[in-house]
CSV table of C-alpha atoms and ligand atoms in Angstrom, one decimal:
chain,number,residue,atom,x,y,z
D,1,UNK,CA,-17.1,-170.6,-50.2
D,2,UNK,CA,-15.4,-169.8,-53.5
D,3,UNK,CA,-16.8,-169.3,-57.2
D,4,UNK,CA,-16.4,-173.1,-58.0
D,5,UNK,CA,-18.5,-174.5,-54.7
D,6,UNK,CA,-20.8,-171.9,-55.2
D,7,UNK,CA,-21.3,-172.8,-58.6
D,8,UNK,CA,-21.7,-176.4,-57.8
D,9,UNK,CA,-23.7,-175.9,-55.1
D,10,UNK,CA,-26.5,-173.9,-57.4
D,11,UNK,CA,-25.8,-176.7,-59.9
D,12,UNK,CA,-26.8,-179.4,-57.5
D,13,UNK,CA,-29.9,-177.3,-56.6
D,14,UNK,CA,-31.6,-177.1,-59.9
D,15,UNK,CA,-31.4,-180.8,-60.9
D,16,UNK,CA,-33.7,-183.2,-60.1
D,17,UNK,CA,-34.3,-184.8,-57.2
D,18,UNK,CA,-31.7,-188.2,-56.8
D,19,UNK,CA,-29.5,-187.0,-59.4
D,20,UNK,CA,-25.5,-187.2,-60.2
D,21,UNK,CA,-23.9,-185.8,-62.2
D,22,UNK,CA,-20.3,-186.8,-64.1
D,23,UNK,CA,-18.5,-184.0,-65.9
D,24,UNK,CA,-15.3,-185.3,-67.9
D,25,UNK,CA,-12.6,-183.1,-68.5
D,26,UNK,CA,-10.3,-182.3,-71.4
D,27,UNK,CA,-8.0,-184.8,-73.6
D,28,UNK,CA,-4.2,-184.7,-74.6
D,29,UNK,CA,-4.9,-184.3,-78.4
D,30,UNK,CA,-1.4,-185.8,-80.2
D,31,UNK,CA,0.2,-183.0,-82.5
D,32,UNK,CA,2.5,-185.0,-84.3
D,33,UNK,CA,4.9,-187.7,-83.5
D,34,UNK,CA,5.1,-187.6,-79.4
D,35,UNK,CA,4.4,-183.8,-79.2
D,36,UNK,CA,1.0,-183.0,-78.0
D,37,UNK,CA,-1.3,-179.7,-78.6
D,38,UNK,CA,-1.2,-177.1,-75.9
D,39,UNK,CA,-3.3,-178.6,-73.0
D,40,UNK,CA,-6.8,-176.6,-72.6
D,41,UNK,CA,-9.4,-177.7,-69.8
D,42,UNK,CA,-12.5,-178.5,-71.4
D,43,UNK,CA,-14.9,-175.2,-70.6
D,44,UNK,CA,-17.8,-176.4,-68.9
D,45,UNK,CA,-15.1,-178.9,-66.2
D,46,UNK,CA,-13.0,-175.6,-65.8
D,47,UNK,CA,-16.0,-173.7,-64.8
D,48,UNK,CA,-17.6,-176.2,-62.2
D,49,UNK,CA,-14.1,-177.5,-60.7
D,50,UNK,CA,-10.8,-175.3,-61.9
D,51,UNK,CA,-9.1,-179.0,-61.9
D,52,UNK,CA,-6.9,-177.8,-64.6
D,53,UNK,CA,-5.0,-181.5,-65.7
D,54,UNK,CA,-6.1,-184.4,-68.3
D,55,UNK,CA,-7.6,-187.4,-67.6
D,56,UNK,CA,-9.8,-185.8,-64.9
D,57,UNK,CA,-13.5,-187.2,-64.0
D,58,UNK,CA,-16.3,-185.7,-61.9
D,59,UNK,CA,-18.9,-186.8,-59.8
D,60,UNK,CA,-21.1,-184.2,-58.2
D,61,UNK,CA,-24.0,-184.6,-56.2
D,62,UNK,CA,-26.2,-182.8,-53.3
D,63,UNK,CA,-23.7,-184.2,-50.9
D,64,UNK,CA,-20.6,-185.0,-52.4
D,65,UNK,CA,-17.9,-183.8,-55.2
D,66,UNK,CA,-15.3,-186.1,-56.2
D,67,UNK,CA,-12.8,-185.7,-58.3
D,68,UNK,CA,-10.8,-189.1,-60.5
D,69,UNK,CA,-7.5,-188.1,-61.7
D,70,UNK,CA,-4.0,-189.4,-62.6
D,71,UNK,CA,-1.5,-190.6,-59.9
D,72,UNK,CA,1.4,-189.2,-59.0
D,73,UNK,CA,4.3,-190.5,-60.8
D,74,UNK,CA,8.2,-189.2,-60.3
D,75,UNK,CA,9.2,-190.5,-63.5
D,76,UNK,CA,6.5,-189.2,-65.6
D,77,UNK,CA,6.5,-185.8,-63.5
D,78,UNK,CA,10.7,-185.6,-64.1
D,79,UNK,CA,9.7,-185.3,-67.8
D,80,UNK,CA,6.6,-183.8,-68.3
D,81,UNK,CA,5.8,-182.0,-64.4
D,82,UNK,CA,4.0,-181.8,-61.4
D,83,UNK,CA,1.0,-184.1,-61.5
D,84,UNK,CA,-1.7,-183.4,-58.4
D,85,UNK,CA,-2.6,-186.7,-57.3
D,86,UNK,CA,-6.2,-187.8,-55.5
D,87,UNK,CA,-4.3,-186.6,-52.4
D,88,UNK,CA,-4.8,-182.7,-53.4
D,89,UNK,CA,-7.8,-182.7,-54.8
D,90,UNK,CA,-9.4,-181.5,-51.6
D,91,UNK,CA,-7.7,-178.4,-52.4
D,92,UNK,CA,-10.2,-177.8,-55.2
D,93,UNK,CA,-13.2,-178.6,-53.1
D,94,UNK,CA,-12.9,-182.5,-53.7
D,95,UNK,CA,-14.5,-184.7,-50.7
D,96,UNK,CA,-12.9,-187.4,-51.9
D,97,UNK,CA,-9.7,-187.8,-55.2
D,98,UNK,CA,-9.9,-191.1,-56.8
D,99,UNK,CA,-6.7,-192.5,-59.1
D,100,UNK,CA,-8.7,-192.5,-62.8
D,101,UNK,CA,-7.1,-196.0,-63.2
D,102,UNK,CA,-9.6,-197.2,-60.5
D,103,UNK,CA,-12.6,-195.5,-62.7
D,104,UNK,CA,-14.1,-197.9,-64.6
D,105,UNK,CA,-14.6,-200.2,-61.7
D,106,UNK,CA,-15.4,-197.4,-59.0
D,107,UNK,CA,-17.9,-195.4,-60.7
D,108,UNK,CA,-20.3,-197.9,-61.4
D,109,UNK,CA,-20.8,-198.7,-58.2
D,110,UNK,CA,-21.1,-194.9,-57.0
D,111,UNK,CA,-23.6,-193.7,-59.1
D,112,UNK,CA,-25.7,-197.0,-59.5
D,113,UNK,CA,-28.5,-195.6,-56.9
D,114,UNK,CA,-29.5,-192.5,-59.0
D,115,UNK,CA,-32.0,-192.6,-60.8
D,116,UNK,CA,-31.0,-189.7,-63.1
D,117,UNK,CA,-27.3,-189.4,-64.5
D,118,UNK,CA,-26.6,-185.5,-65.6
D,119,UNK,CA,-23.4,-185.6,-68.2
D,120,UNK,CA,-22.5,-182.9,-71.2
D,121,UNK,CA,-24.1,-183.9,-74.5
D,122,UNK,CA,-20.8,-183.9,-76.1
D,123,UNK,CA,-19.6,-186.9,-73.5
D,124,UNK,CA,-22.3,-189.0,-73.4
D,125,UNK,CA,-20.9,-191.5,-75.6
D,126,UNK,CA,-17.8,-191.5,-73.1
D,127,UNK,CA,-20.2,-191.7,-70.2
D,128,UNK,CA,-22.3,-194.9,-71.4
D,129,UNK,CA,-18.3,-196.2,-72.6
D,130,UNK,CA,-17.5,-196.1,-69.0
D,131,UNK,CA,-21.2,-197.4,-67.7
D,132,UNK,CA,-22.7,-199.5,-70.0
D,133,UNK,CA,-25.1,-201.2,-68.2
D,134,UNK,CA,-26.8,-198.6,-66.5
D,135,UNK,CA,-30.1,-198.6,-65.8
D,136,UNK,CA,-30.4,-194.4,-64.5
D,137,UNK,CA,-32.1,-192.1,-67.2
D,138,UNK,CA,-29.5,-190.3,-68.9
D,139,UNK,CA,-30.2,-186.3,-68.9
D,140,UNK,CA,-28.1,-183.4,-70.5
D,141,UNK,CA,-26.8,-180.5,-68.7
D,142,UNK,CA,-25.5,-178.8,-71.3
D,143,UNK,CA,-28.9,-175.7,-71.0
D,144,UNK,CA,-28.4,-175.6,-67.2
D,145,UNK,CA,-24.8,-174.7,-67.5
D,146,UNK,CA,-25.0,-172.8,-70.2
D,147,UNK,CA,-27.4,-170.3,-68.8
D,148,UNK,CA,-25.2,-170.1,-65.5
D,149,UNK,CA,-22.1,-169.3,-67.8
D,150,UNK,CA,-24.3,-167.1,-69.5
D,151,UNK,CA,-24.5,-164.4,-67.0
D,152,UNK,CA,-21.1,-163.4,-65.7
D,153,UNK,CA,-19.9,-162.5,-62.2
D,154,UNK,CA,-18.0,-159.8,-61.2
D,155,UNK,CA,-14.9,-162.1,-60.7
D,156,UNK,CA,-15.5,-162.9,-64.5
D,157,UNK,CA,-15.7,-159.7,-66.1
D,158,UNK,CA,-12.9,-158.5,-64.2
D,159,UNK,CA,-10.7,-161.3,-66.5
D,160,UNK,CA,-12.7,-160.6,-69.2
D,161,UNK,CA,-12.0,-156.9,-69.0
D,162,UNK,CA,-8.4,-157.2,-68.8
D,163,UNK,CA,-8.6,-159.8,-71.8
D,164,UNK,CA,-10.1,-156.9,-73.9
D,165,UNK,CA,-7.7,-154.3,-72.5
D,166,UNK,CA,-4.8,-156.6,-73.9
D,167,UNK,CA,-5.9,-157.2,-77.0
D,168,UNK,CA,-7.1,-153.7,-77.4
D,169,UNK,CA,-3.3,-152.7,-76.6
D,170,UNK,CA,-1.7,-155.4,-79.4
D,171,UNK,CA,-4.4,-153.9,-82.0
D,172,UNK,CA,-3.1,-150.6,-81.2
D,173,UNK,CA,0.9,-152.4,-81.4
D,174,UNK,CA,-0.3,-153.6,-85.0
D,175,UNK,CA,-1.1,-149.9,-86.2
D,176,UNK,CA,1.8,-149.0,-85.4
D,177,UNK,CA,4.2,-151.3,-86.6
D,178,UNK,CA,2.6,-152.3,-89.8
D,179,UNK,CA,4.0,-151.2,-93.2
D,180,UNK,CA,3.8,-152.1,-97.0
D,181,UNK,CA,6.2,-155.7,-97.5
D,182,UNK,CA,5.7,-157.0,-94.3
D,183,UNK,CA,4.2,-160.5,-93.8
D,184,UNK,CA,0.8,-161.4,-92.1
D,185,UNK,CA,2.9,-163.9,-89.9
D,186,UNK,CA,5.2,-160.8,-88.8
D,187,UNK,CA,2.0,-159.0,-88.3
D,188,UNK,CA,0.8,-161.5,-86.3
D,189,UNK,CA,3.7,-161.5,-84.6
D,190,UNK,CA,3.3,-158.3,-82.9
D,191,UNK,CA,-0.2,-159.6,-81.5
D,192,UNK,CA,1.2,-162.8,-80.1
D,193,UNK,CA,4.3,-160.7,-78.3
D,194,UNK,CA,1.8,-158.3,-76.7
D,195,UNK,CA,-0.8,-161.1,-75.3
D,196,UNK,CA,2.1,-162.5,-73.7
D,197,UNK,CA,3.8,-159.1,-72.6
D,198,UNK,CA,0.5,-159.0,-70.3
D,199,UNK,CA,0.3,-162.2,-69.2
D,200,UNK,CA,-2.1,-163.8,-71.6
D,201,UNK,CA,-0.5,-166.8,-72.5
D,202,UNK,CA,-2.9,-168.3,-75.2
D,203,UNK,CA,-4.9,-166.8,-78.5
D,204,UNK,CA,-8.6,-167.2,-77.9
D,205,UNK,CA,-8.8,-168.8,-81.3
D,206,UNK,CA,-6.6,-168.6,-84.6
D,207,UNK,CA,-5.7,-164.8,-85.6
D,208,UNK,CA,-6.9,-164.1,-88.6
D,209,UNK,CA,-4.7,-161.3,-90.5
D,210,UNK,CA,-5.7,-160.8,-93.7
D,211,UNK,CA,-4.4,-158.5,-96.2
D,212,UNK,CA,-6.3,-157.4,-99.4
D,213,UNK,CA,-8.2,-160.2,-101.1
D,214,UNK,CA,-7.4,-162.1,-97.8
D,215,UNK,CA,-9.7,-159.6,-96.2
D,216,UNK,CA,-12.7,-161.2,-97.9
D,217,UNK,CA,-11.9,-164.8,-96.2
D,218,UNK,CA,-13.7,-164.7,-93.1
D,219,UNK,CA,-12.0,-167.0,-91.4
D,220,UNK,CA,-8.6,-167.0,-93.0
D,221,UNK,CA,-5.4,-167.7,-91.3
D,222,UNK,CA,-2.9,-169.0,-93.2
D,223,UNK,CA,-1.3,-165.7,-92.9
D,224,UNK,CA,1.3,-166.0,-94.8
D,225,UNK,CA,1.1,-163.9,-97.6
D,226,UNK,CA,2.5,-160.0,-97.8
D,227,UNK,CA,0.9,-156.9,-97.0
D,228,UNK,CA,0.8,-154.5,-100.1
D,229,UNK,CA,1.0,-150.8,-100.1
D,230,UNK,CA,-2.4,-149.7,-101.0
D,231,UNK,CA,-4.3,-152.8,-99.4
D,232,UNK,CA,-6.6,-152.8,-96.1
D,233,UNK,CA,-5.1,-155.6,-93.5
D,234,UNK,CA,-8.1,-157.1,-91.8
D,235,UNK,CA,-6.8,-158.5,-88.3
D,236,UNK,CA,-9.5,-161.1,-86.0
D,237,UNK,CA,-7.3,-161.5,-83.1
D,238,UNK,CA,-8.1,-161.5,-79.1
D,239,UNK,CA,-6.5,-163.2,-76.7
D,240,UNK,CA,-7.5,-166.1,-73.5
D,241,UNK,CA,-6.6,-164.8,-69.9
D,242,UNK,CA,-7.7,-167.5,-67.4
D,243,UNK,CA,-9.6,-169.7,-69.6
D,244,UNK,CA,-11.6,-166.5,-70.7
D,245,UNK,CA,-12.1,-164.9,-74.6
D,246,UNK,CA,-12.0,-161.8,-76.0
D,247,UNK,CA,-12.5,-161.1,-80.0
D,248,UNK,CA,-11.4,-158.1,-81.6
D,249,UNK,CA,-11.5,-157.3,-85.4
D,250,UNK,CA,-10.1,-154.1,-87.0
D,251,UNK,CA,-9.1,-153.5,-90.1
D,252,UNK,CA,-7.2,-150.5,-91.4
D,253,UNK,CA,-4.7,-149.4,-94.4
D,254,UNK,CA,-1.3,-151.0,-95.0
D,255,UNK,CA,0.6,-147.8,-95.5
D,256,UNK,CA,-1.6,-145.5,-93.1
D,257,UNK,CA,-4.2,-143.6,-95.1
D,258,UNK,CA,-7.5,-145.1,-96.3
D,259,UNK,CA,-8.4,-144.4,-100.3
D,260,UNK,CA,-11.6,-143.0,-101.4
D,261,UNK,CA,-13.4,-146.2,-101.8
D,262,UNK,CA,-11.9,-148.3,-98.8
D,263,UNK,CA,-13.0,-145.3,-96.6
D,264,UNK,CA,-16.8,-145.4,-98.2
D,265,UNK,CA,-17.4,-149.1,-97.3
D,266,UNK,CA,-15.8,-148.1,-93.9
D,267,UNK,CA,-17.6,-145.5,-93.2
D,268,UNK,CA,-20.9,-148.3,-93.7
D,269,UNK,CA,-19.6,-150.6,-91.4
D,270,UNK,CA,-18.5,-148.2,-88.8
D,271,UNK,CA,-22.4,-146.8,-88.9
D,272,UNK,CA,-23.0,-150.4,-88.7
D,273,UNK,CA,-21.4,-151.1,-85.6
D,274,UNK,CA,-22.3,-148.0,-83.9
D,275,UNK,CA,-26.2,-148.3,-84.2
D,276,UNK,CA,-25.8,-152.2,-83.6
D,277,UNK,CA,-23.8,-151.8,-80.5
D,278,UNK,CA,-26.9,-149.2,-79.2
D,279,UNK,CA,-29.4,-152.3,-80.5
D,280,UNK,CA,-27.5,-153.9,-77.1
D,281,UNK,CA,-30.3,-153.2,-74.7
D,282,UNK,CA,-31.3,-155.6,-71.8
D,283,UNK,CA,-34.3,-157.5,-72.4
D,284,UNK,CA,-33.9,-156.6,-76.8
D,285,UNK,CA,-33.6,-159.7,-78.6
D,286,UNK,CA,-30.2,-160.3,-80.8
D,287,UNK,CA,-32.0,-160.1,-83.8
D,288,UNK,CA,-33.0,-157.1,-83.7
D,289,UNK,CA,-29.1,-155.5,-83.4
D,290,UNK,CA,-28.2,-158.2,-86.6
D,291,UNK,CA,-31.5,-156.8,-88.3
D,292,UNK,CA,-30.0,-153.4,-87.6
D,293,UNK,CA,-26.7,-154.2,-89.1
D,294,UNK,CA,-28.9,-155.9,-92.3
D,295,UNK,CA,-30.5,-152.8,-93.0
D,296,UNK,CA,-27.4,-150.2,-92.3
D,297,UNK,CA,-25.2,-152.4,-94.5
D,298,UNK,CA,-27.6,-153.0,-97.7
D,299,UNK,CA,-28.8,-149.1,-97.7
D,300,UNK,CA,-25.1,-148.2,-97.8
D,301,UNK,CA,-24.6,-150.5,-100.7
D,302,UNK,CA,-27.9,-149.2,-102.3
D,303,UNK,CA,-26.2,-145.7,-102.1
D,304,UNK,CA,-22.8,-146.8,-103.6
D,305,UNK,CA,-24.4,-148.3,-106.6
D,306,UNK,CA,-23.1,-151.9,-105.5
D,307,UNK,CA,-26.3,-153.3,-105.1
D,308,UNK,CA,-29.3,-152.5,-107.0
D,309,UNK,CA,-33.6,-152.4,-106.0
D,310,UNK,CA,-35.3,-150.9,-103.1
D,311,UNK,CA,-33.9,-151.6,-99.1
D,312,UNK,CA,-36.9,-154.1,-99.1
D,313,UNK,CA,-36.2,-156.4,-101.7
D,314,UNK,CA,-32.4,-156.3,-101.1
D,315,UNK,CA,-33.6,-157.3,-97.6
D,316,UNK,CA,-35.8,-159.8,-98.4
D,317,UNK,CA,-34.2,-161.7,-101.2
D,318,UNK,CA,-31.3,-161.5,-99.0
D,319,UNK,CA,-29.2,-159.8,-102.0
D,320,UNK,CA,-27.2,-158.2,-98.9
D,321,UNK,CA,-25.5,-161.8,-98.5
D,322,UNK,CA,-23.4,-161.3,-101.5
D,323,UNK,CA,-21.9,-159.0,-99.4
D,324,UNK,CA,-22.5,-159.8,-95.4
D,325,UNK,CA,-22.7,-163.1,-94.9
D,326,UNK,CA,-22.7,-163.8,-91.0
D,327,UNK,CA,-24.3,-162.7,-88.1
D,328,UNK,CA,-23.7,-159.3,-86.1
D,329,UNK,CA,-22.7,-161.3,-83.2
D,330,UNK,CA,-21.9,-164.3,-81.1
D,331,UNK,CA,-22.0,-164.3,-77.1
D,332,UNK,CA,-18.4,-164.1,-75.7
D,333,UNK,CA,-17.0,-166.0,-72.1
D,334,UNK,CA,-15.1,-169.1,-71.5
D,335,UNK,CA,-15.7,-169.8,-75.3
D,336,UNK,CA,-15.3,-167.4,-77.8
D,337,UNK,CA,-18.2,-168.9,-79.5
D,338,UNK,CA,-19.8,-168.7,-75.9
D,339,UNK,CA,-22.7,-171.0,-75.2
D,340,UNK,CA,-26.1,-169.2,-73.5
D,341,UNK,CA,-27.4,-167.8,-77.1
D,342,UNK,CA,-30.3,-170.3,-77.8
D,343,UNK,CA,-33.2,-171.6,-75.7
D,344,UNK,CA,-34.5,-175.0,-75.7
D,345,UNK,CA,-36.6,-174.2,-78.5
D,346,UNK,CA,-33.6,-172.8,-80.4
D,347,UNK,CA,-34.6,-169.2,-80.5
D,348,UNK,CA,-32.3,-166.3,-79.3
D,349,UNK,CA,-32.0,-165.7,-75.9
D,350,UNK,CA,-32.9,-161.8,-75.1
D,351,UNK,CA,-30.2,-159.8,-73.7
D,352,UNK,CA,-29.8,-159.8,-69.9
D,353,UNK,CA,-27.1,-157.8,-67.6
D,354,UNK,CA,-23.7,-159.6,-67.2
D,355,UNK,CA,-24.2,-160.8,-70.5
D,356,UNK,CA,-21.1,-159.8,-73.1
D,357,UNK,CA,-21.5,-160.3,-76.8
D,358,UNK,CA,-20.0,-159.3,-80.1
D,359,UNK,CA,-20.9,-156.6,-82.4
D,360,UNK,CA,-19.0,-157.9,-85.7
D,361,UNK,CA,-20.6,-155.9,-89.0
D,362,UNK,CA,-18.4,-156.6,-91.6
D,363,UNK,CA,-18.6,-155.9,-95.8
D,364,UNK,CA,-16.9,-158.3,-97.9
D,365,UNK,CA,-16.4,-157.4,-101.7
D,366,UNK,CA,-14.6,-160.7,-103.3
D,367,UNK,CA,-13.4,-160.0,-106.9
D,368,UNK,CA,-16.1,-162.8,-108.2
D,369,UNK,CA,-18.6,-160.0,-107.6
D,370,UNK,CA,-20.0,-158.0,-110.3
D,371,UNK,CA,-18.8,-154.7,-109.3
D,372,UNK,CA,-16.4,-152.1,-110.4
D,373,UNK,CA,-13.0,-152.9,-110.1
D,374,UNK,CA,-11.7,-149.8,-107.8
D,375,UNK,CA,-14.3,-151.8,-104.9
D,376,UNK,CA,-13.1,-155.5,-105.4
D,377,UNK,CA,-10.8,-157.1,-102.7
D,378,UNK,CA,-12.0,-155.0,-99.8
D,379,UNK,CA,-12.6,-156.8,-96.9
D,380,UNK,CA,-13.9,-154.8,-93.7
D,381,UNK,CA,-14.8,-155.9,-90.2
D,382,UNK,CA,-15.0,-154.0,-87.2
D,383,UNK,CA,-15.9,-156.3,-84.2
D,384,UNK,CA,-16.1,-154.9,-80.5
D,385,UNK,CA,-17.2,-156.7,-77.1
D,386,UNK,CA,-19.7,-155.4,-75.5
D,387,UNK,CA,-21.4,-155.9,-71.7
D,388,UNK,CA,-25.0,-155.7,-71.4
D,389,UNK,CA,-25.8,-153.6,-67.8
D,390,UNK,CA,-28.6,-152.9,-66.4
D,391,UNK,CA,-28.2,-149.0,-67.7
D,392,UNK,CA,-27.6,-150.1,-71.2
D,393,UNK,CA,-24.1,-150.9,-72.4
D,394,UNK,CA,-20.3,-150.9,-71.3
D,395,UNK,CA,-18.1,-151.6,-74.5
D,396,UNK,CA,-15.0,-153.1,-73.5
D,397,UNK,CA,-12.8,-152.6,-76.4
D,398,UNK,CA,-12.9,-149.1,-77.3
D,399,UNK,CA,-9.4,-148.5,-76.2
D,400,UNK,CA,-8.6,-149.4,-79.8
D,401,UNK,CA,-9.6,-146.9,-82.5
D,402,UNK,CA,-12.0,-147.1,-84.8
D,403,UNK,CA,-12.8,-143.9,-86.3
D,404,UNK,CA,-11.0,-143.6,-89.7
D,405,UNK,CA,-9.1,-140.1,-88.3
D,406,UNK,CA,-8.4,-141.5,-84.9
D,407,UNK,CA,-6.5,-144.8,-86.8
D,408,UNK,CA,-4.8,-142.6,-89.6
D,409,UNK,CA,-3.7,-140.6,-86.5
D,410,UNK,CA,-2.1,-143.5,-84.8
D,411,UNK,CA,-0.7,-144.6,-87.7
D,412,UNK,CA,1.2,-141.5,-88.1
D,413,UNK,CA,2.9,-141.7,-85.0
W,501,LIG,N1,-13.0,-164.6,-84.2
W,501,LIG,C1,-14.1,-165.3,-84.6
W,501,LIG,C2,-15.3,-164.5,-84.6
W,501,LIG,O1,-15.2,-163.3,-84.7
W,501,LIG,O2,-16.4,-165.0,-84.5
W,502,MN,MN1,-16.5,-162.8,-83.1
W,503,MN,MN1,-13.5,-162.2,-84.2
């Protein structure tokens, strides 16, 4: 049986009793004009069927997995490709393909026996579109999915692993090819060439490569601006293999060597990520490695004179925000923002193996602050991905450097 029935199968098993459920997949989005976005199968459709077109329905239950899809057409197929067709749906598992034109009179009449209807939160409006005058009890699927995605399988982290060894190798291609009067774009450049060098044929999200006061934007990416001798470049990128994330943040000196005061707010987050990444311990909550950034980060400050009081109060009052604003970490998979991090009751879910999350400490001095001028502009995040085993850890990025000697040596070469 393969990943997909499997998952299915376990699926099935944990809802209730004469239950359905109907997964929708993914949208053309329109770009401009007649040009479309790049085509991405929504996450949660991708992981239960690998039916990888648009337009795709399914209907799952104990006994049967069908699949409504768009019909074979030579025309359409001259311009824009191969289309499937119901009649190869078995080949992902499909007892029975159904043309998605026949939908909205078919379906009803399938699922009208259940009394439950499973469906994604995020589709339910499409769902009651397409049935309107059901009378099953509409339930959401979206914690039992996320918990199986959660946890990943060997097959998983082997993609996963080569998505970090990728990007890992195009942050080590940036290093090396980055110098004072280049562009962020051209930057970026060298990321996008490497990702598809290795067969990685998507970003996981939009790169951010930020240079100087850029640095401080945490989610720029205009990228357009020039990198200046003297200035950090900040660089967010990772790249999708197979659907799957990684998310890697470095952030180093334009013309190769670190000054005094970009190396001392370094040197905090670096502590930062180190003791966080050791806060990643099965059965630990989350909290406790974002606490452990917190209190890394705001006694560094404390040290440099940047922030002022005792650890506590800076703690409490939460003067450190000035400063770090965002959480130590997200959970990484199909998403980048994975889903699996909250309960039902919205609180953290505790670190379990097969689990892989992001350590992301990161010190952000915009020139609005009140501090002197030699600190202002410098924008630092070091983000890693890391595997939660049943030993400890496995970080999965630590191909790229992240010592301050180990970069300025790469940088040199
Ligand atoms: N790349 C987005 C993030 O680090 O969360
Ligand atoms: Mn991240
Ligand atoms: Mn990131």
């Amino acid at each position: 049986m393969d990943i997909f029935s499997k998952r299915r199968q376990f699926l099935s098993e944990l809802l209730e009793e004469n239950s359905v459920a109907i997964l929708f997949g993914s949208e053309e989005i329109i770009r401009n004009g007649d040009v479309n976005y790049p085509f991405r199968q929504n996450s949660n459709f991708s992981y239960l069927t690998n039916f990888p077109e648009s337009e795709s329905i399914a209907v799952l239950d104990e006994k049967n997995f069908i699949i409504f899809c768009k019909e074979k057409n030579k025309l359409k197929e001259q311009w824009d490709g191969e289309i499937l067709g119901p009649e190869n749906t078995e080949k992902y598992g499909a007892t029975r393909g159904i043309s998605i034109s026949e939908c909205r009179d078919i379906l009803p009449e399938l699922v009208k026996d259940f009394a439950n209807i499973y469906c994604f939160e995020s589709s339910i409006k499409k769902l009651k579109k397409l049935l309107p005058n059901t009378e099953s009890i509409i339930k959401p699927l979206d914690f039992e999915v996320s918990k199986m995605r959660a946890i990943k399988s060997e097959e998983e982290l082997k993609i996963i692993k080569e998505a970090c060894r990728i990007s890992s190798l195009a942050h080590i291609r940036a290093m090396k090819s980055v110098k004072p009067g280049m562009y962020e774009y051209q930057l970026e450049a060298e990321y996008i060439h490497e990702f598809m060098s290795h067969g990685a044929r998507a970003c996981a999200y939009p790169s951010i490569v930020g240079g100087g006061k850029n640095s401080c934007v945490l989610h720029y990416n205009d990228n357009k601006d020039v990198l200046n001798d003297g200035d950090l470049v900040l660089v967010d990128a990772g790249c999708e293999l197979n659907h799957y994330a990684s998310d890697i943040t470095r952030t180093f000196p334009v013309n190769g060597k670190f000054s005094k005061e970009q190396r001392e707010i370094y040197e905090i987050v670096l502590e930062a990520s180190k003791k966080s990444i050791e806060a990643v311990i099965s059965g630990s909550n989350p909290l406790k490695a974002h606490e452990t950034s917190v209190k890394i980060i705001s006694q560094g400050l404390l040290d440099l004179k940047l922030l002022e009081g005792d650890l506590n109060e800076v703690i409490e009052t939460n003067k450190y925000f000035d400063f770090y604003m965002h959480r130590v970490g997200h959970y990484l998979g199909l998403d980048v923002h994975d889903v699996g991090g909250k309960n039902e009751k919205g609180d953290w879910v505790d670190y379990s193996p097969g689990m892989i999350t992001t350590i992301e400490p990161g010190i952000y001095i915009n020139e609005n602050l009140n501090v002197p001028n030699q600190y202002k502009n410098i924008g630092i995040r070091i983000e890693d991905n890391v595997l939660v085993t049943d030993k400890g850890f496995e970080v999965l990025t630590d191909l790229v450097p992240k010592e301050i000697k180990d970069i300025e040596v790469l940088m040199s070469t």
